[in-house]
Short mmCIF file of C-alpha atoms in Angstrom, two decimals:
data_model
loop_
_atom_site.label_atom_id
_atom_site.label_comp_id
_atom_site.label_asym_id
_atom_site.label_seq_id
_atom_site.Cartn_x
_atom_site.Cartn_y
_atom_site.Cartn_z
CA THR A 1 -18.37 -39.86 24.09
CA CYS A 2 -21.68 -38.54 22.83
CA LEU A 3 -22.11 -36.22 25.77
CA LEU A 4 -18.64 -34.75 25.36
CA ALA A 5 -19.38 -34.23 21.69
CA PHE A 6 -22.56 -32.35 22.39
CA ILE A 7 -20.79 -30.12 24.93
CA ALA A 8 -18.05 -29.39 22.43
CA ALA A 9 -20.66 -28.52 19.83
CA SER A 10 -22.53 -26.25 22.20
CA ALA A 11 -19.31 -24.47 23.08
CA ALA A 12 -18.86 -23.37 19.50
CA PRO A 13 -19.87 -19.77 18.79
CA ALA A 14 -23.24 -19.89 17.12
CA HIS A 15 -25.73 -17.15 17.80
CA ALA A 16 -27.56 -15.55 20.67
CA ALA A 17 -29.63 -18.70 20.81
CA GLY A 18 -31.01 -18.52 24.28
CA ASP A 19 -30.73 -14.85 25.16
CA SER A 20 -34.39 -14.16 25.80
CA ALA A 21 -36.25 -15.97 23.04
CA MET A 22 -35.98 -19.49 24.42
CA PRO A 23 -38.50 -20.72 27.03
CA VAL A 24 -35.83 -21.28 29.66
CA GLU A 25 -38.48 -20.74 32.34
CA GLU A 26 -39.48 -24.36 31.73
CA THR A 27 -36.34 -25.34 33.66
CA GLU A 28 -36.88 -23.02 36.64
CA GLY A 29 -38.48 -25.76 38.77
CA TRP A 30 -35.67 -28.28 38.33
CA ALA A 31 -33.92 -28.95 41.63
CA ILE A 32 -30.17 -28.50 41.99
CA LEU A 33 -27.88 -29.34 44.90
CA ALA A 34 -25.58 -26.33 45.20
CA ASP A 35 -23.90 -24.36 47.98
CA GLY A 36 -24.92 -26.93 50.54
CA ARG A 37 -28.65 -27.14 49.90
CA ILE A 38 -31.26 -28.24 47.37
CA LYS A 39 -32.92 -25.32 45.62
CA PRO A 40 -34.82 -24.51 42.41
CA LEU A 41 -32.65 -23.93 39.35
CA LEU A 42 -34.10 -20.41 39.11
CA THR A 43 -32.74 -19.56 42.56
CA TYR A 44 -29.33 -20.92 41.64
CA ALA A 45 -29.37 -18.96 38.37
CA GLU A 46 -30.24 -15.73 40.20
CA GLU A 47 -27.49 -16.25 42.74
CA THR A 48 -24.98 -17.05 40.00
CA ALA A 49 -25.90 -14.04 37.86
CA LEU A 50 -25.73 -11.75 40.89
CA SER A 51 -22.36 -13.08 42.05
CA VAL A 52 -20.79 -12.90 38.58
CA THR A 53 -22.28 -9.72 37.07
CA GLY A 54 -23.40 -7.87 40.19
CA ARG A 55 -26.99 -7.97 38.99
CA GLN A 56 -29.67 -10.62 38.68
CA GLN A 57 -30.51 -9.29 35.21
CA HIS A 58 -27.82 -7.86 32.97
CA ASP A 59 -27.57 -7.08 29.27
CA GLY A 60 -31.23 -7.96 28.81
CA LEU A 61 -30.73 -11.50 30.07
CA ARG A 62 -32.86 -13.20 32.66
CA PRO A 63 -30.94 -15.30 35.20
CA LEU A 64 -31.80 -18.55 33.42
CA ASP A 65 -30.76 -17.06 30.08
CA PHE A 66 -27.43 -16.28 31.70
CA LEU A 67 -27.05 -19.81 33.10
CA TRP A 68 -28.02 -21.73 29.98
CA GLY A 69 -25.98 -19.39 27.80
CA TYR A 70 -22.78 -20.47 29.55
CA VAL A 71 -23.87 -24.13 29.66
CA LEU A 72 -25.12 -24.55 26.11
CA SER A 73 -23.51 -21.70 24.18
CA ALA A 74 -20.23 -21.35 26.03
CA GLY A 75 -18.14 -20.37 23.02
CA GLU A 76 -20.17 -17.23 22.57
CA PHE A 77 -20.82 -16.36 26.20
CA LYS A 78 -17.14 -16.68 27.12
CA GLN A 79 -16.51 -13.69 24.88
CA ARG A 80 -19.16 -11.49 26.47
CA PRO A 81 -18.08 -8.90 29.08
CA TYR A 82 -20.18 -10.19 31.96
CA ILE A 83 -17.69 -10.84 34.78
CA ARG A 84 -17.62 -7.86 37.11
CA VAL A 85 -14.24 -6.73 38.44
CA ASP A 86 -14.35 -3.97 41.05
CA SER A 87 -10.70 -3.98 42.16
CA LEU A 88 -8.83 -1.03 40.69
CA ALA A 89 -5.57 -2.60 41.86
CA LEU A 90 -6.28 -5.77 39.89
CA LYS A 91 -7.33 -3.92 36.75
CA GLU A 92 -4.17 -1.82 36.89
CA HIS A 93 -2.04 -4.93 37.41
CA LEU A 94 -3.65 -6.67 34.44
CA GLY A 95 -3.48 -3.59 32.22
CA LEU A 96 -7.27 -3.42 31.89
CA PRO A 97 -9.21 -0.15 31.48
CA SER A 98 -10.01 1.14 34.95
CA GLU A 99 -13.30 2.68 33.80
CA GLU A 100 -14.63 -0.70 32.60
CA ARG A 101 -16.56 -2.71 35.19
CA ARG A 102 -17.03 -6.06 33.43
CA PHE A 103 -14.80 -8.25 31.29
CA SER A 104 -15.19 -11.50 29.41
CA PHE A 105 -14.10 -14.91 30.63
CA ASP A 106 -11.67 -15.23 27.73
CA VAL A 107 -10.08 -11.82 28.32
CA LEU A 108 -9.36 -12.53 31.97
CA MET A 109 -8.17 -16.09 31.45
CA ALA A 110 -5.89 -15.08 28.56
CA ASN A 111 -4.22 -12.29 30.54
CA PRO A 112 -0.67 -13.50 31.37
CA GLU A 113 -0.65 -11.65 34.70
CA PHE A 114 -3.91 -13.06 36.03
CA ARG A 115 -2.91 -16.60 36.99
CA PRO A 116 0.31 -15.51 38.81
CA ALA A 117 -1.71 -12.93 40.75
CA VAL A 118 -4.24 -15.58 41.76
CA ASN A 119 -1.51 -18.04 42.76
CA ALA A 120 0.17 -15.42 44.92
CA ALA A 121 -3.15 -14.60 46.59
CA LEU A 122 -3.94 -18.27 47.22
CA ALA A 123 -0.49 -18.81 48.73
CA ALA A 124 -0.89 -15.81 51.02
CA GLU A 125 -4.32 -17.01 52.08
CA SER A 126 -3.11 -20.53 52.83
CA GLU A 127 -0.31 -19.08 54.97
CA GLU A 128 -2.86 -16.88 56.77
CA ARG A 129 -1.03 -13.71 55.79
CA ASP A 130 -2.83 -10.39 55.41
CA LEU A 131 -3.92 -9.87 51.80
CA ASP A 132 -3.30 -6.62 49.98
CA GLN A 133 -5.86 -5.01 47.69
CA LEU A 134 -4.45 -6.73 44.60
CA GLN A 135 -4.66 -10.16 46.20
CA LYS A 136 -8.19 -9.58 47.46
CA GLY A 137 -9.24 -8.45 44.01
CA ALA A 138 -7.57 -11.45 42.37
CA LEU A 139 -9.37 -13.90 44.66
CA ALA A 140 -12.73 -12.18 44.09
CA ALA A 141 -12.30 -12.38 40.31
CA TYR A 142 -11.07 -15.97 40.55
CA ALA A 143 -14.19 -16.98 42.48
CA LYS A 144 -16.39 -15.55 39.74
CA LEU A 145 -14.38 -17.23 36.99
CA SER A 146 -14.58 -20.54 38.84
CA ARG A 147 -18.35 -20.24 39.07
CA VAL A 148 -18.59 -19.56 35.34
CA ALA A 149 -16.16 -22.40 34.55
CA GLY A 150 -18.41 -24.77 36.48
CA LEU A 151 -21.25 -23.86 34.13
CA ILE A 152 -19.13 -24.13 31.00
CA ASP A 153 -18.02 -27.69 31.76
CA THR A 154 -21.41 -28.44 33.46
CA ASN A 155 -19.63 -29.86 36.52
CA SER A 156 -21.48 -27.45 38.80
CA LEU A 157 -24.83 -28.30 37.23
CA SER A 158 -25.64 -30.90 39.89
CA ILE A 159 -29.22 -31.59 38.86
CA VAL A 160 -29.20 -35.41 38.72
CA PRO A 161 -30.44 -36.67 42.14
CA ILE A 162 -27.89 -39.46 42.44
CA ALA A 163 -25.14 -39.01 45.01
CA ASN A 164 -21.47 -38.91 44.09
CA ALA A 165 -18.78 -40.23 46.41
CA ASP A 166 -18.63 -36.82 48.10
CA GLY A 167 -22.38 -36.74 48.66
CA SER A 168 -23.17 -34.18 45.98
CA TRP A 169 -25.58 -34.80 43.14
CA MET A 170 -24.31 -35.71 39.71
CA SER A 171 -24.08 -33.40 36.72
CA PRO A 172 -24.90 -34.35 33.12
CA ILE A 173 -21.21 -34.57 32.23
CA SER A 174 -20.62 -37.12 35.00
CA LEU A 175 -23.06 -39.55 33.32
CA ARG A 176 -21.03 -39.88 30.15
CA ASP A 177 -19.67 -43.36 30.97
CA SER A 178 -22.78 -44.77 32.64
CA ASP A 179 -24.20 -48.10 31.46
CA ASP A 180 -27.50 -47.60 33.28
CA PRO A 181 -30.35 -47.49 30.71
CA LYS A 182 -32.17 -44.77 32.67
CA LEU A 183 -29.10 -42.57 32.83
CA LYS A 184 -28.36 -43.16 29.16
CA ALA A 185 -31.92 -42.11 28.33
CA PHE A 186 -31.49 -38.99 30.44
CA THR A 187 -28.24 -38.15 28.64
CA GLU A 188 -29.98 -38.43 25.29
CA GLU A 189 -32.73 -36.10 26.45
CA PHE A 190 -30.17 -33.58 27.62
CA MET A 191 -28.49 -33.75 24.21
CA LYS A 192 -31.88 -33.01 22.63
CA LEU A 193 -32.23 -29.98 24.90
CA ALA A 194 -28.83 -28.71 23.81
CA SER A 195 -29.71 -29.28 20.16
CA ALA A 196 -33.01 -27.41 20.51
CA TYR A 197 -31.19 -24.54 22.18
CA GLN A 198 -28.59 -24.37 19.41
CA LYS A 199 -31.27 -24.41 16.72
CA ALA A 200 -33.36 -21.87 18.62
CA ASP A 201 -36.28 -24.31 18.43
CA ALA A 202 -38.44 -22.97 21.26
CA GLU A 203 -41.12 -25.64 21.10
CA ALA A 204 -38.65 -28.50 21.08
CA PHE A 205 -36.80 -26.91 23.99
CA ARG A 206 -40.06 -26.53 25.95
CA GLN A 207 -41.19 -30.11 25.44
CA THR A 208 -37.76 -31.58 26.15
CA ALA A 209 -37.34 -29.49 29.30
CA ARG A 210 -40.67 -30.72 30.64
CA GLY A 211 -39.68 -34.31 29.96
CA ILE A 212 -36.34 -33.85 31.69
CA GLY A 213 -38.06 -32.37 34.73
CA GLU A 214 -40.21 -35.48 35.08
CA ALA A 215 -37.21 -37.75 34.48
CA LEU A 216 -35.17 -36.03 37.19
CA ARG A 217 -37.89 -36.59 39.77
CA ALA A 218 -38.14 -40.25 38.74
CA LEU A 219 -34.38 -40.75 39.11
CA GLY A 220 -34.41 -39.82 42.80
CA PRO A 221 -37.95 -39.84 44.20
CA ASP A 222 -36.73 -40.25 47.79
CA VAL A 223 -34.41 -37.23 47.77
CA TYR A 224 -36.03 -34.97 45.20
CA PRO A 225 -38.01 -32.11 46.82
CA SER A 226 -41.76 -32.15 46.42
CA ALA A 227 -43.46 -29.96 43.85
CA ALA A 228 -44.96 -27.91 46.71
CA THR A 229 -41.50 -27.27 48.19
CA ILE A 230 -40.12 -26.11 44.86
CA GLU A 231 -43.19 -23.97 44.16
CA ARG A 232 -42.93 -22.29 47.56
CA GLU A 233 -39.43 -21.06 46.83
CA LEU A 234 -40.36 -20.06 43.29
CA PHE A 235 -43.30 -18.08 44.68
CA SER A 236 -40.92 -16.36 47.08
CA GLU A 237 -38.64 -15.40 44.19
CA ARG A 238 -41.53 -14.09 42.07
CA PHE A 239 -43.37 -12.29 44.86
CA ASN A 240 -40.24 -10.41 46.02
CA ALA A 241 -41.80 -9.55 49.37
CA PHE A 242 -38.91 -7.43 50.62
CA GLY A 243 -38.84 -5.39 47.42
CA LYS A 244 -42.55 -4.64 47.79
CA ALA A 245 -42.14 -3.85 51.48
CA TRP A 246 -39.45 -1.20 51.10
CA LYS A 247 -41.39 0.54 48.34
CA LEU A 248 -44.48 0.67 50.57
CA TYR A 249 -42.36 1.96 53.46
CA LEU A 250 -40.94 4.67 51.23
CA CYS A 251 -44.42 5.79 50.12
CA ALA A 252 -45.62 5.81 53.75
CA SER A 253 -42.66 7.90 54.91
CA LEU A 254 -43.15 10.42 52.09
CA LEU A 255 -46.80 10.83 53.04
CA MET A 256 -45.81 11.29 56.67
CA LEU A 257 -43.41 14.02 55.63
CA VAL A 258 -46.25 15.72 53.75
CA LEU A 259 -48.19 15.72 57.05
CA GLY A 260 -45.51 17.98 58.46
CA PHE A 261 -46.81 20.70 56.17
CA VAL A 262 -50.47 19.77 55.71
CA GLU A 263 -52.53 18.38 58.57
CA ASN A 264 -54.94 15.91 57.01
CA ARG A 265 -56.36 12.82 58.68
CA TRP A 266 -56.87 11.00 55.38
CA ILE A 267 -53.22 11.42 54.47
CA HIS A 268 -52.33 10.09 57.91
CA ARG A 269 -54.63 7.08 57.56
CA THR A 270 -53.32 6.35 54.08
CA ALA A 271 -49.73 6.50 55.33
CA ILE A 272 -50.53 4.15 58.22
CA ALA A 273 -52.26 1.76 55.81
CA LEU A 274 -49.22 1.75 53.52
CA LEU A 275 -46.93 1.16 56.49
CA ALA A 276 -49.13 -1.73 57.64
CA LEU A 277 -49.21 -3.23 54.14
CA GLY A 278 -45.44 -2.95 53.95
CA PHE A 279 -45.19 -4.71 57.31
CA VAL A 280 -47.46 -7.51 56.06
CA ALA A 281 -45.27 -7.96 52.95
CA HIS A 282 -42.16 -7.82 55.15
CA THR A 283 -43.58 -10.46 57.49
CA THR A 284 -44.58 -12.64 54.54
CA GLY A 285 -41.03 -12.49 53.19
CA ILE A 286 -39.53 -13.49 56.53
CA GLY A 287 -42.07 -16.30 56.89
CA LEU A 288 -41.31 -17.64 53.41
CA ARG A 289 -37.57 -17.50 54.02
CA TRP A 290 -38.05 -19.28 57.35
CA ALA A 291 -40.09 -22.04 55.68
CA ILE A 292 -37.56 -22.44 52.87
CA ALA A 293 -34.50 -22.50 55.13
CA GLY A 294 -36.14 -24.54 57.88
CA ARG A 295 -34.66 -22.21 60.50
CA ALA A 296 -34.98 -18.68 61.84
CA PRO A 297 -33.74 -16.29 59.11
CA VAL A 298 -31.21 -14.41 61.24
CA SER A 299 -27.96 -16.26 60.56
CA ASN A 300 -26.05 -13.69 58.47
CA MET A 301 -25.75 -9.97 57.84
CA TYR A 302 -28.45 -9.89 55.15
CA GLU A 303 -31.01 -11.79 57.22
CA SER A 304 -30.31 -9.87 60.42
CA LEU A 305 -30.61 -6.53 58.62
CA VAL A 306 -33.95 -7.62 57.15
CA PHE A 307 -35.12 -8.74 60.58
CA MET A 308 -33.96 -5.49 62.18
CA GLY A 309 -36.12 -3.58 59.70
CA TRP A 310 -39.04 -5.83 60.59
CA GLY A 311 -38.50 -5.19 64.31
CA ILE A 312 -38.37 -1.44 63.74
CA THR A 313 -41.68 -1.33 61.89
CA ALA A 314 -43.30 -3.74 64.36
CA ILE A 315 -42.33 -1.55 67.34
CA ALA A 316 -43.35 1.60 65.44
CA LEU A 317 -46.80 0.20 64.62
CA VAL A 318 -47.39 -0.94 68.20
CA GLN A 319 -46.26 2.40 69.62
CA GLU A 320 -48.28 4.29 67.02
CA SER A 321 -51.42 2.37 67.96
CA VAL A 322 -50.83 3.18 71.64
CA HIS A 323 -49.67 6.80 71.47
CA ARG A 324 -51.35 7.95 68.23
CA ASN A 325 -48.38 10.07 67.21
CA ARG A 326 -47.17 10.26 63.64
CA PHE A 327 -43.51 10.46 64.67
CA PHE A 328 -43.47 6.70 65.27
CA ALA A 329 -44.98 6.01 61.86
CA LEU A 330 -42.58 8.42 60.16
CA THR A 331 -39.40 7.11 61.74
CA GLY A 332 -40.57 3.48 61.54
CA ALA A 333 -41.32 3.79 57.83
CA LEU A 334 -38.03 5.56 57.12
CA MET A 335 -35.90 3.09 59.06
CA GLY A 336 -37.77 0.09 57.66
CA PHE A 337 -37.18 1.45 54.17
CA LEU A 338 -33.46 2.03 54.81
CA CYS A 339 -32.89 -1.44 56.30
CA LEU A 340 -34.57 -3.21 53.39
CA ALA A 341 -33.16 -0.93 50.71
CA PHE A 342 -29.63 -1.50 52.04
CA SER A 343 -30.11 -5.26 52.38
CA GLU A 344 -31.51 -5.52 48.85
CA ASN A 345 -28.98 -3.27 47.14
CA LEU A 346 -25.69 -3.57 49.05
CA PRO A 347 -23.20 -6.22 47.85
CA ILE A 348 -23.92 -8.63 50.71
CA ASP A 349 -24.76 -12.28 50.25
CA SER A 350 -28.54 -12.78 50.32
CA SER A 351 -28.55 -16.49 49.52
CA ILE A 352 -29.94 -19.05 51.96
CA SER A 353 -27.00 -21.05 53.29
CA PRO A 354 -26.68 -24.03 55.64
CA LEU A 355 -25.87 -23.25 59.25
CA VAL A 356 -22.53 -23.95 60.87
CA PRO A 357 -22.73 -26.69 63.54
CA VAL A 358 -22.85 -24.32 66.53
CA LEU A 359 -26.00 -22.71 65.12
CA ALA A 360 -27.72 -25.81 63.78
CA HIS A 361 -30.28 -28.02 65.51
CA THR A 362 -31.02 -25.61 68.34
CA SER A 363 -33.88 -23.29 69.19
CA TRP A 364 -31.44 -20.78 70.71
CA LEU A 365 -30.71 -19.29 67.28
CA ALA A 366 -34.28 -18.00 67.09
CA ILE A 367 -34.54 -17.08 70.78
CA HIS A 368 -31.19 -15.35 71.31
CA VAL A 369 -30.52 -13.70 67.97
CA MET A 370 -34.08 -12.52 67.37
CA THR A 371 -34.29 -11.05 70.87
CA ILE A 372 -31.01 -9.19 70.33
CA MET A 373 -32.15 -7.94 66.93
CA VAL A 374 -35.43 -6.61 68.37
CA SER A 375 -33.35 -4.62 70.86
CA TYR A 376 -31.27 -3.21 68.02
CA SER A 377 -34.52 -2.35 66.24
CA ALA A 378 -35.73 -0.37 69.24
CA PHE A 379 -32.41 1.46 69.55
CA ALA A 380 -32.46 2.25 65.82
CA LEU A 381 -36.00 3.63 66.15
CA SER A 382 -35.00 5.75 69.15
CA MET A 383 -32.01 7.02 67.19
CA ALA A 384 -34.30 8.06 64.34
CA MET A 385 -36.67 9.77 66.80
CA ALA A 386 -33.70 11.62 68.27
CA HIS A 387 -32.88 12.96 64.82
CA VAL A 388 -36.38 14.42 64.64
CA ALA A 389 -35.71 16.30 67.90
CA LEU A 390 -32.38 17.60 66.62
CA ILE A 391 -33.95 18.68 63.33
CA PHE A 392 -36.32 20.84 65.35
CA GLN A 393 -33.31 22.50 66.95
CA LEU A 394 -31.28 22.85 63.75
CA THR A 395 -34.23 24.47 61.97
CA GLY A 396 -35.17 26.62 64.92
CA SER A 397 -38.53 24.86 65.29
CA GLN A 398 -38.23 24.26 69.02
CA ARG A 399 -41.80 24.29 70.27
CA ALA A 400 -41.73 22.90 73.78
CA ASP A 401 -44.69 20.61 73.17
CA ARG A 402 -43.03 18.99 70.14
CA LEU A 403 -39.74 18.39 71.93
CA THR A 404 -41.53 17.00 74.97
CA VAL A 405 -43.53 14.52 72.90
CA VAL A 406 -40.52 13.36 70.90
CA SER A 407 -38.39 13.01 74.04
CA ILE A 408 -41.03 10.93 75.81
CA LEU A 409 -41.39 8.65 72.81
CA THR A 410 -37.62 8.32 72.44
CA TYR A 411 -37.23 7.48 76.12
CA LYS A 412 -39.95 4.83 76.03
CA THR A 413 -38.40 3.22 72.94
CA ILE A 414 -34.98 3.06 74.59
CA GLN A 415 -36.58 1.30 77.55
CA VAL A 416 -38.02 -1.32 75.20
CA GLY A 417 -34.61 -1.84 73.60
CA LEU A 418 -32.87 -2.12 76.96
CA LEU A 419 -35.34 -4.77 78.12
CA PHE A 420 -34.82 -6.90 75.02
CA LEU A 421 -31.04 -6.44 75.06
CA GLY A 422 -30.82 -7.63 78.65
CA ALA A 423 -32.97 -10.65 77.86
CA GLY A 424 -30.89 -11.37 74.76
CA ILE A 425 -27.62 -11.27 76.69
CA ILE A 426 -29.01 -13.71 79.28
CA CYS A 427 -30.27 -16.07 76.55
CA GLY A 428 -26.88 -15.84 74.85
CA ALA A 429 -25.12 -16.80 78.06
CA VAL A 430 -27.31 -19.88 78.43
CA TRP A 431 -26.69 -20.84 74.79
CA ALA A 432 -22.93 -20.28 75.24
CA ASN A 433 -22.93 -22.68 78.16
CA GLU A 434 -24.66 -25.32 76.04
CA SER A 435 -22.37 -24.78 73.03
CA TRP A 436 -19.02 -23.90 74.56
CA GLY A 437 -19.31 -25.00 78.19
CA ARG A 438 -19.14 -21.53 79.73
CA TYR A 439 -21.68 -18.76 80.33
CA TRP A 440 -19.33 -15.86 79.69
CA GLY A 441 -15.88 -15.65 78.15
CA TRP A 442 -15.37 -11.95 77.37
CA ASP A 443 -15.62 -12.71 73.67
CA PRO A 444 -15.61 -9.41 71.68
CA LYS A 445 -19.27 -9.83 70.72
CA GLU A 446 -20.21 -10.52 74.33
CA THR A 447 -18.11 -7.65 75.62
CA TRP A 448 -19.52 -5.10 73.23
CA SER A 449 -23.08 -6.27 73.91
CA LEU A 450 -22.46 -5.64 77.60
CA ILE A 451 -20.90 -2.24 76.85
CA THR A 452 -23.96 -1.31 74.80
CA PHE A 453 -26.26 -2.47 77.60
CA PHE A 454 -24.51 -0.27 80.18
CA ILE A 455 -24.43 2.72 77.82
CA TYR A 456 -28.20 2.60 77.35
CA LEU A 457 -28.73 1.81 81.03
CA ALA A 458 -26.81 4.99 81.83
CA ILE A 459 -28.98 6.96 79.39
CA VAL A 460 -32.19 5.66 80.97
CA HIS A 461 -30.93 6.38 84.48
CA ALA A 462 -29.71 9.87 83.57
CA ARG A 463 -33.04 10.75 81.99
CA HIS A 464 -35.00 9.34 84.90
CA ALA A 465 -32.84 11.32 87.34
CA GLY A 466 -33.42 14.51 85.36
CA TRP A 467 -29.80 14.89 84.30
CA LEU A 468 -30.58 14.90 80.57
CA SER A 469 -32.54 17.64 78.84
CA HIS A 470 -34.41 17.08 75.60
CA PHE A 471 -31.20 17.81 73.71
CA GLY A 472 -29.14 15.60 76.02
CA LEU A 473 -31.47 12.64 75.50
CA ALA A 474 -31.46 13.10 71.72
CA ALA A 475 -27.67 13.42 71.56
CA SER A 476 -27.19 10.41 73.85
CA SER A 477 -29.58 8.30 71.75
CA ILE A 478 -27.65 9.09 68.57
CA LEU A 479 -24.18 8.64 70.03
CA GLY A 480 -25.28 5.55 71.96
CA PHE A 481 -26.36 3.93 68.73
CA LEU A 482 -22.75 4.01 67.58
CA SER A 483 -22.09 1.32 70.19
CA VAL A 484 -24.84 -0.77 68.58
CA ILE A 485 -23.13 -0.31 65.22
CA MET A 486 -19.86 -1.46 66.77
CA THR A 487 -21.50 -4.51 68.35
CA TYR A 488 -23.53 -5.45 65.29
CA TYR A 489 -21.12 -4.53 62.51
CA GLY A 490 -17.74 -3.62 63.95
CA VAL A 491 -17.03 -6.88 65.76
CA ASN A 492 -17.77 -8.88 62.61
CA TYR A 493 -16.27 -6.59 59.98
CA ILE A 494 -13.52 -4.66 61.80
CA LEU A 495 -12.28 -6.72 64.74
CA ALA A 496 -13.10 -10.11 63.14
CA ALA A 497 -12.02 -11.89 66.31
CA GLY A 498 -13.56 -14.16 68.89
CA MET A 499 -15.75 -17.25 69.01
CA HIS A 500 -18.53 -15.72 66.89
CA SER A 501 -16.34 -16.52 63.85
CA TYR A 502 -19.28 -17.69 61.71
CA GLY A 503 -20.32 -14.06 61.32
CA PHE A 504 -17.02 -12.56 60.20
CA SER A 505 -16.61 -10.74 56.91
CA GLU A 506 -14.96 -7.61 55.61
CA GLY A 507 -15.74 -4.39 53.78
CA GLY A 508 -17.67 -1.21 54.43
CA GLN A 509 -15.36 0.21 57.10
CA LEU A 510 -15.12 3.52 55.26
CA TYR A 511 -18.90 3.89 55.08
CA MET A 512 -19.31 3.08 58.77
CA GLY A 513 -16.59 5.58 59.62
CA LEU A 514 -18.32 8.27 57.55
CA PHE A 515 -21.62 7.44 59.25
CA ALA A 516 -20.05 7.90 62.68
CA VAL A 517 -18.46 11.21 61.65
CA PHE A 518 -21.77 12.41 60.20
CA GLU A 519 -23.67 11.54 63.38
CA ILE A 520 -21.15 13.32 65.57
CA ALA A 521 -21.31 16.35 63.26
CA VAL A 522 -25.12 16.41 63.51
CA VAL A 523 -24.95 16.39 67.30
CA VAL A 524 -22.29 19.12 67.38
CA ALA A 525 -24.27 21.28 64.92
CA ALA A 526 -27.44 20.90 66.99
CA TYR A 527 -25.52 21.78 70.14
CA LEU A 528 -24.07 24.91 68.58
CA ARG A 529 -27.50 25.86 67.24
CA GLN A 530 -28.93 25.45 70.72
CA ARG A 531 -26.22 27.63 72.24
CA MET A 532 -26.74 30.33 69.63
CA SER A 533 -30.51 30.37 69.87
CA MET A 534 -31.97 32.98 72.16
CA ARG A 535 -35.55 31.68 72.15
CA PRO A 536 -36.84 30.57 75.54
CA GLU A 537 -38.17 27.29 74.21
CA ALA A 538 -34.64 26.31 73.08
CA THR A 539 -33.72 25.69 76.70
CA ALA A 540 -36.91 23.92 77.67
CA THR A 541 -36.46 20.69 79.54
#
């Protein structure tokens, strides 16, 4: 057919037609049904580029350049080394250079060892056997190749708002045998777009893309998202609220560190203003994501980490306004920066995905999870404050007034966290009864939440009873936070068991182990420094 002919023509190696010279931004507002939801084509392109190359922009290509390159110039793009392979075991098995990070579609598909490795991994997965490193690497590479293949044959380009038998939207290739005059007209317009791309005719591409955008909306006016809905998500992508927030947090924390050497009220006010601006950007990003997803943005590791950072800075700003002490601003800015920097730069899925049934259509997601995350935020802030106290001891700067202030602030923050954790556990029990018909089932997530609650309850009681010195409170706050890490991360990524199965994943165990070892080493070093110090203030309580 004509459509198949145009795809075959576009697959032929031609030139770098659409790399960055073509006005592909004219297609950014097209809607596509992918990964369970309707989203702008720009969002889909960014997610695809990130999943395949590890970056949203690579080799000078914008995400839409990357997408349209594989769709309309597949012959050339299949030869480009864009598909990231991190598994050393897989590269060794395939005989590929271990120092190379990305390979072309053609190189991987032509490797005689690749398909058998994938088949073995798929068989092991279907039989629910544990996968070795080679099999995990093969499946990861296969997922990326499948995503690229969907662009090459346009089957994954579900931009036509007409439902298939499976409920998904149709792709241009699926219209090839249609007798509907409207669909035939659309096919012809898409062929013109491909022709303009191949000829590098920017103006023709721009005009055709605009016409196709209008035609798509006319084909499915009842299901196509409104222009305002599309623009809201595009604004979120362009504004990059979380990226702005962590940069502002970083600047605020650096200024607060300067205050440790130079007492200046204008520096302090500037740092607080930067922290507040970062919090506003952070809040804006969460609000936009909430509006786009239509639910509380706390359903996966990325969203919960972003929300934890928001909770940390919110508590820090409130406490700073009450106590007027720069330690809250310093630790809040640092922890807010770390949470957002990790969420934006670690290889965790940041896309907005549909909820599993147990989480959907209920207000408990927002109530329970957000309450729990605020408690984690408070514990993270207290942990950071405790590090400040231990730094005083490690550096020999053990003025009694400093340690007293930091200890009081740490203690108050732990109390806030304990209050929210208790409320979150109770809300979770009510939600569990609604979802699973029981209030408590000793699920690993439930059990570790309760363990964490009792650990911090013991810390609060011990401090109130006078059993913990300044050092004891700081050490307990740091070591107690390891139980939060286990509850938040370990149950999902290490144990991977229980009824909270929608949160399971893998990876990062080594980094978490190193973090725990580092924290224990910090506490031990501070303890030894305290024992060795002969200054009277080192033993102040």
